[in-house]
PDB file of C-alpha atoms in Angstrom:
ATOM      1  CA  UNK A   1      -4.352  35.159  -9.867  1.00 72.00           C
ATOM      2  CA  UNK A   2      -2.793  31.444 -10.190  1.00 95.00           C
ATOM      3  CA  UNK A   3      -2.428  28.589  -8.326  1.00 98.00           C
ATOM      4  CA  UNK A   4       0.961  26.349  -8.327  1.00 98.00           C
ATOM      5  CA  UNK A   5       0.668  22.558  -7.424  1.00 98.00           C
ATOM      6  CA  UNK A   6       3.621  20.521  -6.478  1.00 98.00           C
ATOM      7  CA  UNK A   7       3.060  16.668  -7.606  1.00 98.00           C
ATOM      8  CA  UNK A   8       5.375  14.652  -5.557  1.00 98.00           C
ATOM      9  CA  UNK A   9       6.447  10.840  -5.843  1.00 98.00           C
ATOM     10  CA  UNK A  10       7.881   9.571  -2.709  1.00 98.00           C
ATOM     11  CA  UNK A  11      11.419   8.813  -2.883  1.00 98.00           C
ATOM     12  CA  UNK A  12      13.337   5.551  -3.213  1.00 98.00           C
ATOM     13  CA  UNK A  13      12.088   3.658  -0.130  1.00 97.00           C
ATOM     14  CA  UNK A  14      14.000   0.556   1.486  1.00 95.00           C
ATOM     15  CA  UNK A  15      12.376  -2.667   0.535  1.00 89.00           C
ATOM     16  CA  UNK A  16      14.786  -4.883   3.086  1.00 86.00           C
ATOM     17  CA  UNK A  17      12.656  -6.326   5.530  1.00 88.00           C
ATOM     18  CA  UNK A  18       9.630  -8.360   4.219  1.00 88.00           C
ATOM     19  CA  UNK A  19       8.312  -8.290   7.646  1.00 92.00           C
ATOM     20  CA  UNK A  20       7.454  -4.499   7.960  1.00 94.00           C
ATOM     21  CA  UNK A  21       4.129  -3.095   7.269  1.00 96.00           C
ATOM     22  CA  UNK A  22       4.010  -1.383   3.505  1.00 95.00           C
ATOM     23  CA  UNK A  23       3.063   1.620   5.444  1.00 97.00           C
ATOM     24  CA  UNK A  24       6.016   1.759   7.874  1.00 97.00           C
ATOM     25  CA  UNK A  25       8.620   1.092   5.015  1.00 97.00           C
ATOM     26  CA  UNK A  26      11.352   3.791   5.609  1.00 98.00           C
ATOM     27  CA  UNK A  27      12.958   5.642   2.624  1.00 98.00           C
ATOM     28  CA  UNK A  28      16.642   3.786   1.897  1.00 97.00           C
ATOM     29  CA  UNK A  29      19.677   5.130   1.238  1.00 97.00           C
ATOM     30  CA  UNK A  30      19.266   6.499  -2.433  1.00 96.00           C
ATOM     31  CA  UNK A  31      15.801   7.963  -1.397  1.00 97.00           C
ATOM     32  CA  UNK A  32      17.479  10.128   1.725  1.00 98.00           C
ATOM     33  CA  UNK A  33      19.905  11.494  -0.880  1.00 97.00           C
ATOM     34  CA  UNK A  34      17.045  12.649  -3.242  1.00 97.00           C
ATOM     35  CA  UNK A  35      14.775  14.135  -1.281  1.00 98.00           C
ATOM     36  CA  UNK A  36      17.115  17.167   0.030  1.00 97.00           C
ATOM     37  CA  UNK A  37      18.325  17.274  -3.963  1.00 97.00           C
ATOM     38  CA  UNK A  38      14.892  17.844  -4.837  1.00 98.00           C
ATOM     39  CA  UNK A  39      14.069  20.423  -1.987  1.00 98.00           C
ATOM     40  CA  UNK A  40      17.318  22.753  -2.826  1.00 97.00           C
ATOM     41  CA  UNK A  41      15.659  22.363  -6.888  1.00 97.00           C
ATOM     42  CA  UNK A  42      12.550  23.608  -5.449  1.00 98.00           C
ATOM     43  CA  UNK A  43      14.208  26.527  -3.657  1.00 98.00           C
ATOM     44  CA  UNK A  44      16.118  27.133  -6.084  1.00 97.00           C
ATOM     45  CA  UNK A  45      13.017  27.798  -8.410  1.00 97.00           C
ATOM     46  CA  UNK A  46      11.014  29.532  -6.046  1.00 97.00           C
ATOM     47  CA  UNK A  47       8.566  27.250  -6.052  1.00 98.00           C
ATOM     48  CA  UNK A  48       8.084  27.397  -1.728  1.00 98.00           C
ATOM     49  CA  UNK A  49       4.599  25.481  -0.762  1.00 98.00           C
ATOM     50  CA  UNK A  50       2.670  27.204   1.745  1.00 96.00           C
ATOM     51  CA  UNK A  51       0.442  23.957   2.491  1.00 98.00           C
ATOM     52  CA  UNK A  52       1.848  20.478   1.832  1.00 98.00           C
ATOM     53  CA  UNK A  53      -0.532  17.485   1.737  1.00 98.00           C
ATOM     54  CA  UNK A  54       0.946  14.443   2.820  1.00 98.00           C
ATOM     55  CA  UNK A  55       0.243  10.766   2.589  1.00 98.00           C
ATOM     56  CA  UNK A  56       0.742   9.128   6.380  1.00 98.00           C
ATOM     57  CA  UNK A  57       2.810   6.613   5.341  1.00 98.00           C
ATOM     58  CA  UNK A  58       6.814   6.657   6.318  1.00 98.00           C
ATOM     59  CA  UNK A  59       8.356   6.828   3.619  1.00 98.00           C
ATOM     60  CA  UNK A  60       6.542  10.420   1.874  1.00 98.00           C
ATOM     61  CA  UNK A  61       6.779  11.867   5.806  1.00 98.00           C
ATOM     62  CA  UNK A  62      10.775  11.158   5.196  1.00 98.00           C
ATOM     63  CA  UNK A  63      10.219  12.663   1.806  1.00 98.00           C
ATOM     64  CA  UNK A  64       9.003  15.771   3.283  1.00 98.00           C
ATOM     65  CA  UNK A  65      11.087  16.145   6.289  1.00 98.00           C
ATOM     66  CA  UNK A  66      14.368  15.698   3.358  1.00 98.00           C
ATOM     67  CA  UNK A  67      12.698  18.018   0.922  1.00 98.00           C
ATOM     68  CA  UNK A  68      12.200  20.685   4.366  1.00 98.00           C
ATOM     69  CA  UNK A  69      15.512  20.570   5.072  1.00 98.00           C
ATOM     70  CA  UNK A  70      16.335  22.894   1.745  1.00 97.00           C
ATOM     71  CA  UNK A  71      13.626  25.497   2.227  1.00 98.00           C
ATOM     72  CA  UNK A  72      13.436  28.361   4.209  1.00 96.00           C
ATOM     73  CA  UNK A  73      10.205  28.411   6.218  1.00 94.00           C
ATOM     74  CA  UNK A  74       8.977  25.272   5.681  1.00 97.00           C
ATOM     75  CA  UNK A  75       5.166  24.505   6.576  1.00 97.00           C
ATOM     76  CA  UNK A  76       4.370  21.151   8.372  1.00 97.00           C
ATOM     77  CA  UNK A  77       2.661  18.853   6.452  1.00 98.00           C
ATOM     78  CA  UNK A  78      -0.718  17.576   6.663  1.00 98.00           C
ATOM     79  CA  UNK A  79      -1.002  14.558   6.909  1.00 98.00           C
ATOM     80  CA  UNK A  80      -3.734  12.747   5.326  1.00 97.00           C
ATOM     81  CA  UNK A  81      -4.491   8.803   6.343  1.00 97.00           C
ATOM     82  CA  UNK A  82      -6.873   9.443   2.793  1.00 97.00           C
ATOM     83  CA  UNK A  83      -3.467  10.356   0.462  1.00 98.00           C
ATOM     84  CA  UNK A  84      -2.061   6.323   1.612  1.00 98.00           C
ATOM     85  CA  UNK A  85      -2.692   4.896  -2.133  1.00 96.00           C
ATOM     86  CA  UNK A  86      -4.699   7.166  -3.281  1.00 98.00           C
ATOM     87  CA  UNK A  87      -6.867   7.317  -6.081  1.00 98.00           C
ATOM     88  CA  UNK A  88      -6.477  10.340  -8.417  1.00 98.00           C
ATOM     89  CA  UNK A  89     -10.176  11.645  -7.506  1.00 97.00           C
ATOM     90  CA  UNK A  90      -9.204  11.147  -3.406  1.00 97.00           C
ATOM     91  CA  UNK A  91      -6.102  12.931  -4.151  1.00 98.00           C
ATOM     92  CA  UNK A  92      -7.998  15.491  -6.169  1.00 98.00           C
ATOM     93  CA  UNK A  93     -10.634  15.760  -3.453  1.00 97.00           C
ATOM     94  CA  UNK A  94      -8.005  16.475  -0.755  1.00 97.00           C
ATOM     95  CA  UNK A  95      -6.406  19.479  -2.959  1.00 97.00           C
ATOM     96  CA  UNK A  96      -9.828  20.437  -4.037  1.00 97.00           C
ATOM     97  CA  UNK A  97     -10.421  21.575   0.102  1.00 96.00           C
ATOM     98  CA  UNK A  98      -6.571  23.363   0.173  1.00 96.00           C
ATOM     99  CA  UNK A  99      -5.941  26.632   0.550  1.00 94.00           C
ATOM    100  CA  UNK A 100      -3.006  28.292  -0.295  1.00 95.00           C
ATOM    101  CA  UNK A 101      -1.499  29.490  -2.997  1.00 97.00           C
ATOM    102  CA  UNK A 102       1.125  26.945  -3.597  1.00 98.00           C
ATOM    103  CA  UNK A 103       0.255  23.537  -2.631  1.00 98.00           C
ATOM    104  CA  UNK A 104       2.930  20.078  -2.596  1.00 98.00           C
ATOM    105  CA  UNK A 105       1.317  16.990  -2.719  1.00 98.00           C
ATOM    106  CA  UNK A 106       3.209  13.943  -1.445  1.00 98.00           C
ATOM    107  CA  UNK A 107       1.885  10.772  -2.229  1.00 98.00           C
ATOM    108  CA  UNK A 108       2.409   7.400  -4.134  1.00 98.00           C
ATOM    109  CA  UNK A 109       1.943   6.226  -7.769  1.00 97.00           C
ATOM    110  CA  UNK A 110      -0.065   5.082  -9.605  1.00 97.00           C
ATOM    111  CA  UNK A 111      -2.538   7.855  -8.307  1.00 98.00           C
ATOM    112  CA  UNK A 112       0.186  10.759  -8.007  1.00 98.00           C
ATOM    113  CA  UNK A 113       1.333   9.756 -11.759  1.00 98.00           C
ATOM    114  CA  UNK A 114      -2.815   9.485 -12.691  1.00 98.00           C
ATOM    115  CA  UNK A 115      -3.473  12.768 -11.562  1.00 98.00           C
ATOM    116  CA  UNK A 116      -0.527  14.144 -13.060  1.00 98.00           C
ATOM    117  CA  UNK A 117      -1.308  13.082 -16.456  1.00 97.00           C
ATOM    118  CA  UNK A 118      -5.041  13.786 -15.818  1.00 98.00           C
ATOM    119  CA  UNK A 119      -4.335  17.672 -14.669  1.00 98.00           C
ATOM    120  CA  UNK A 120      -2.026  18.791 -17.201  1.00 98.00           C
ATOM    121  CA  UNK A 121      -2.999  20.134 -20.421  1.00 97.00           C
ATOM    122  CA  UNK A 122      -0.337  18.927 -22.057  1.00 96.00           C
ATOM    123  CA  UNK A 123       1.870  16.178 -20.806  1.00 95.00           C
ATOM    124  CA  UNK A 124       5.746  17.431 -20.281  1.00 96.00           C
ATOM    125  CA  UNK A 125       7.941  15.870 -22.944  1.00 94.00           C
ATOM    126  CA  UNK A 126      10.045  13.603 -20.317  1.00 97.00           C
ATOM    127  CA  UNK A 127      10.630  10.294 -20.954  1.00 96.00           C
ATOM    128  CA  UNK A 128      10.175   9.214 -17.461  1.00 97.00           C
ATOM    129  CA  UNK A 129       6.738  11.365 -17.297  1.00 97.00           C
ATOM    130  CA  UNK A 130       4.809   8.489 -17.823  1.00 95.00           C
ATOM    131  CA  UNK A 131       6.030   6.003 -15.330  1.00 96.00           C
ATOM    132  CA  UNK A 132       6.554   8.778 -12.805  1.00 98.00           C
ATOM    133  CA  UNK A 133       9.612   7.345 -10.644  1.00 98.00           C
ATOM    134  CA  UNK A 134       9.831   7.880  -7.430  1.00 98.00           C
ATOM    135  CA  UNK A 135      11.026  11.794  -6.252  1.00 98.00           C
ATOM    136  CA  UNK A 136       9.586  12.427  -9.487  1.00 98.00           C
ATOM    137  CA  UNK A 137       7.927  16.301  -9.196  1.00 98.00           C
ATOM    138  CA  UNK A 138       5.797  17.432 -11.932  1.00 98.00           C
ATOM    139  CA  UNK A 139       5.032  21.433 -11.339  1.00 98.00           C
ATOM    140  CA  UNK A 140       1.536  22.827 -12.530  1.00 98.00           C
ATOM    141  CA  UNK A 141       0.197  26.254 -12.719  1.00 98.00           C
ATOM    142  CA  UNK A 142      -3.042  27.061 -13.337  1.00 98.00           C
ATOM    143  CA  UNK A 143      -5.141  30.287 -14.039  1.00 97.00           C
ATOM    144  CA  UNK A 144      -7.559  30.176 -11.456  1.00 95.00           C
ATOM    145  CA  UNK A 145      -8.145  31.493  -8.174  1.00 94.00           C
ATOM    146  CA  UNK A 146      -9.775  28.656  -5.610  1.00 96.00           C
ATOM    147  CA  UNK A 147      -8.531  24.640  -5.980  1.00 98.00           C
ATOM    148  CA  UNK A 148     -11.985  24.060  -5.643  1.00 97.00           C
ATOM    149  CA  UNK A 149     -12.309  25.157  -9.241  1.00 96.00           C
ATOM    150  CA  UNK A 150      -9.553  22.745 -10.743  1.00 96.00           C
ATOM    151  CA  UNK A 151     -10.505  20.246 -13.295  1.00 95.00           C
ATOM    152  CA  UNK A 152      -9.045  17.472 -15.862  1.00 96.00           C
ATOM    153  CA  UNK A 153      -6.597  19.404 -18.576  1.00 97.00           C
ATOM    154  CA  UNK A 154      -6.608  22.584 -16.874  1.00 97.00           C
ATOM    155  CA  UNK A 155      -2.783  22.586 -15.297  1.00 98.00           C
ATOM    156  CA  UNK A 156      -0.525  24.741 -17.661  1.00 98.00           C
ATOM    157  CA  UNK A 157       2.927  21.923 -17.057  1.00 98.00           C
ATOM    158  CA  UNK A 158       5.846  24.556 -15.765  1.00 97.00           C
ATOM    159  CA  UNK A 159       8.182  21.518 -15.459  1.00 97.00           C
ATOM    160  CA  UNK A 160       8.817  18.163 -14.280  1.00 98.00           C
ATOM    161  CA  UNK A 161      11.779  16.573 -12.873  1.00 98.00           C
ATOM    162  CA  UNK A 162      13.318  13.456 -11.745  1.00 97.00           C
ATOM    163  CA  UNK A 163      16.576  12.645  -9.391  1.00 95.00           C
ATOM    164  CA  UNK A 164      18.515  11.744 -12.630  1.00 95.00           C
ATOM    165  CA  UNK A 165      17.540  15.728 -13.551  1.00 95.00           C
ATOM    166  CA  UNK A 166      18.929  17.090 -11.094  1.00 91.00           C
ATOM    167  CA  UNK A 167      22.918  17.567  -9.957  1.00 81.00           C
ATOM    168  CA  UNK A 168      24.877  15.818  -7.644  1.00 76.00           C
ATOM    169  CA  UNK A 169      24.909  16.064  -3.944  1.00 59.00           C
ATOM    170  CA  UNK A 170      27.121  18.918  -2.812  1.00 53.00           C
TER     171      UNK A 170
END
């Protein structure tokens, strides 16, 4: 049995008023155009969550609802006020208490990008892997059979992407 875990930078968000709250910053026009891109990749390539985690803030709830928009039967989210910044390890906690057998995480670097590099066995070859760019989506398999059991170095990488991966809007 495997598990599959979705890594998921939010996407571009819109950095125009300086009075908004970090938290309430909504995703801008570059970022609404990614995140459907990168939902019809992940249908594409099978790769259908049946439990997303989700950071509370705005802009990875707009990341979600864009991705959602490609899939067929897509879950809601959970949202988690714990995923807002997180640290790998809180991130890692969350996923640790999943269930499912394909699990997105939505959340914000550096702590999506940390737990990225932190999971995989051996890093993906990108050149963008290691500054993870927003709707980045690094894909990780691994042989086991409850998230509970995940640890460092353990994720088998099936494949990262970024928006400049993947083709133009239709």
């Amino acid at each position: 049995m495997s598990l599959t875990l979705i890594l998921i930078r939010h996407a571009k968000s819109d950095w125009g008023d300086p009075n908004l709250p970090d938290h309430e910053r909504p995703l801008n026009m570059r970022g609404l155009r990614d995140a459907p891109r990168l939902g019809q990749w992940l249908a594409e390539n099978a790769l259908l969550p049946d439990r997303v985690l989700c950071s509370t803030a705005r802009r990875t709830q707009e990341t979600w609802a864009g991705i959602a928009t490609q899939l067929p039967q897509p879950p809601d989210p959970a949202l988690r006020s714990s995923l807002y910044h997180a640290a790998p390890a809180d991130i890692l906690t969350a996923l640790k208490a999943s269930e499912g057998r394909c699990v997105a995480v939505i959340g914000h670097n550096p702590g999506i990008g940390s737990l990225a590099w932190s999971l995989s066995k051996t890093p993906p070859e990108h050149p963008k892997f290691g500054s993870y760019p927003t709707a980045a989506c690094l894909v990780l398999e691994f042989e086991m059979d409850d998230w509970s059991e995940i640890t460092s170095s353990t994720g088998q990488v099936r494949d990262f992407i970024t928006p400049d991966d993947l083709p133009q809007a239709r």
